[in-house]
Amino acid sequence: MVRLLLVVVLVLAVLVLIGFVTGYNRLRRADVAVSEALSGVDVELTRRAALIPGLVHTVQSFATHEKAILDRASAARAALAAATGGQSVARRSAAEHDLDTALAGVLALGSSYPQLSSSNNFLNLQENLAETENKLAFARQYYNDAVATLNRLVGTIPWMYVAGLAGVSEREYYQTPR
């Protein structure tokens, strides 16, 4: 009888250990997926920021007296570059909002200067910005999906008991700039 009890206890201990290892690995994998997805957002934000100097230069050649608008776009680009790479999703989103606002002013100059809106450089840059925005929207969605998966794991039984030991906690969603 004692022998049977020891076997049952041993089997239960092994099952608990297997469950712990499985939960730990699953949580760490979800956490890595969130970090990977955030890096994808950073790549697209960086790509978008890299287009700004060309856009500013092109607009500057047609609208030399619009320096304040162009300076604002350059400053917003620098702020976005500083925000990428860190852990704060809210900071990225705020910097992206500032860049969107600044870009709206630069792109609005195209309607004020007909020769600018017919420039091949300006049209190509607008097209690249639109393409990058589509990729950025996809990267944001991918990140938010990864965060949703992680947050579901962290908040449900039995994974919530392993989350602290795995060093994993809930992450914030990426809010689209408004």
Short mmCIF file of N, CA, C and O in Angstrom, two decimals, residues 6 24 42 57-58 70-71 77 89 97 114 116 124-125 130 142 148 163 170:
data_model
loop_
_atom_site.label_atom_id
_atom_site.label_comp_id
_atom_site.label_asym_id
_atom_site.label_seq_id
_atom_site.Cartn_x
_atom_site.Cartn_y
_atom_site.Cartn_z
N LEU A 6 3.46 5.89 -2.86
CA LEU A 6 4.69 6.55 -3.32
C LEU A 6 4.69 6.69 -4.84
O LEU A 6 5.12 7.73 -5.37
N TYR A 24 5.77 27.47 -18.32
CA TYR A 24 6.91 28.39 -18.38
C TYR A 24 7.31 28.64 -19.83
O TYR A 24 7.45 29.79 -20.26
N ASP A 42 8.83 48.85 -34.79
CA ASP A 42 9.99 49.76 -34.82
C ASP A 42 10.62 49.82 -36.21
O ASP A 42 11.04 50.90 -36.66
N HIS A 57 13.34 67.72 -48.05
CA HIS A 57 14.22 68.32 -49.06
C HIS A 57 13.45 68.65 -50.34
O HIS A 57 13.63 69.72 -50.93
N THR A 58 12.58 67.72 -50.77
CA THR A 58 11.80 67.94 -51.98
C THR A 58 10.87 69.14 -51.81
O THR A 58 10.77 70.00 -52.68
N LEU A 70 8.46 72.63 -42.19
CA LEU A 70 9.51 71.64 -42.46
C LEU A 70 10.33 71.35 -41.21
O LEU A 70 10.71 70.19 -40.97
N ASP A 71 10.60 72.36 -40.42
CA ASP A 71 11.33 72.16 -39.17
C ASP A 71 10.53 71.29 -38.20
O ASP A 71 11.09 70.45 -37.49
N ARG A 77 10.32 63.81 -36.60
CA ARG A 77 11.09 62.63 -37.03
C ARG A 77 12.13 62.26 -35.99
O ARG A 77 12.29 61.09 -35.64
N VAL A 89 5.42 51.68 -25.21
CA VAL A 89 4.56 51.69 -26.38
C VAL A 89 3.81 53.01 -26.46
O VAL A 89 3.61 53.56 -27.56
N HIS A 97 2.03 60.07 -33.43
CA HIS A 97 0.96 61.06 -33.60
C HIS A 97 1.55 62.41 -33.98
O HIS A 97 1.05 63.10 -34.88
N PRO A 114 1.27 73.75 -56.94
CA PRO A 114 0.97 72.79 -58.01
C PRO A 114 2.21 72.15 -58.62
O PRO A 114 2.21 70.97 -58.96
N LEU A 116 4.86 71.41 -57.06
CA LEU A 116 5.31 70.40 -56.10
C LEU A 116 4.50 69.13 -56.24
O LEU A 116 5.05 68.03 -56.27
N ASN A 124 6.52 60.09 -55.59
CA ASN A 124 7.13 58.83 -55.16
C ASN A 124 7.21 58.75 -53.63
O ASN A 124 6.96 57.70 -53.05
N LEU A 125 7.58 59.86 -53.02
CA LEU A 125 7.65 59.87 -51.56
C LEU A 125 6.27 59.70 -50.93
O LEU A 125 6.13 58.98 -49.94
N ALA A 130 2.60 56.08 -48.08
CA ALA A 130 1.34 55.33 -48.02
C ALA A 130 1.61 53.83 -47.87
O ALA A 130 0.95 53.15 -47.07
N TYR A 142 -0.34 43.02 -35.74
CA TYR A 142 0.40 41.82 -35.36
C TYR A 142 0.87 41.93 -33.91
O TYR A 142 0.77 40.98 -33.13
N ALA A 148 -2.42 40.31 -27.07
CA ALA A 148 -3.67 39.69 -26.63
C ALA A 148 -3.43 38.24 -26.22
O ALA A 148 -3.95 37.78 -25.19
N ALA A 163 3.36 32.64 -14.37
CA ALA A 163 3.80 33.90 -15.00
C ALA A 163 4.83 34.64 -14.16
O ALA A 163 5.83 35.13 -14.69
N GLU A 170 1.63 41.18 -18.05
CA GLU A 170 0.82 41.73 -19.14
C GLU A 170 1.55 42.89 -19.81
O GLU A 170 2.30 43.60 -19.17
#
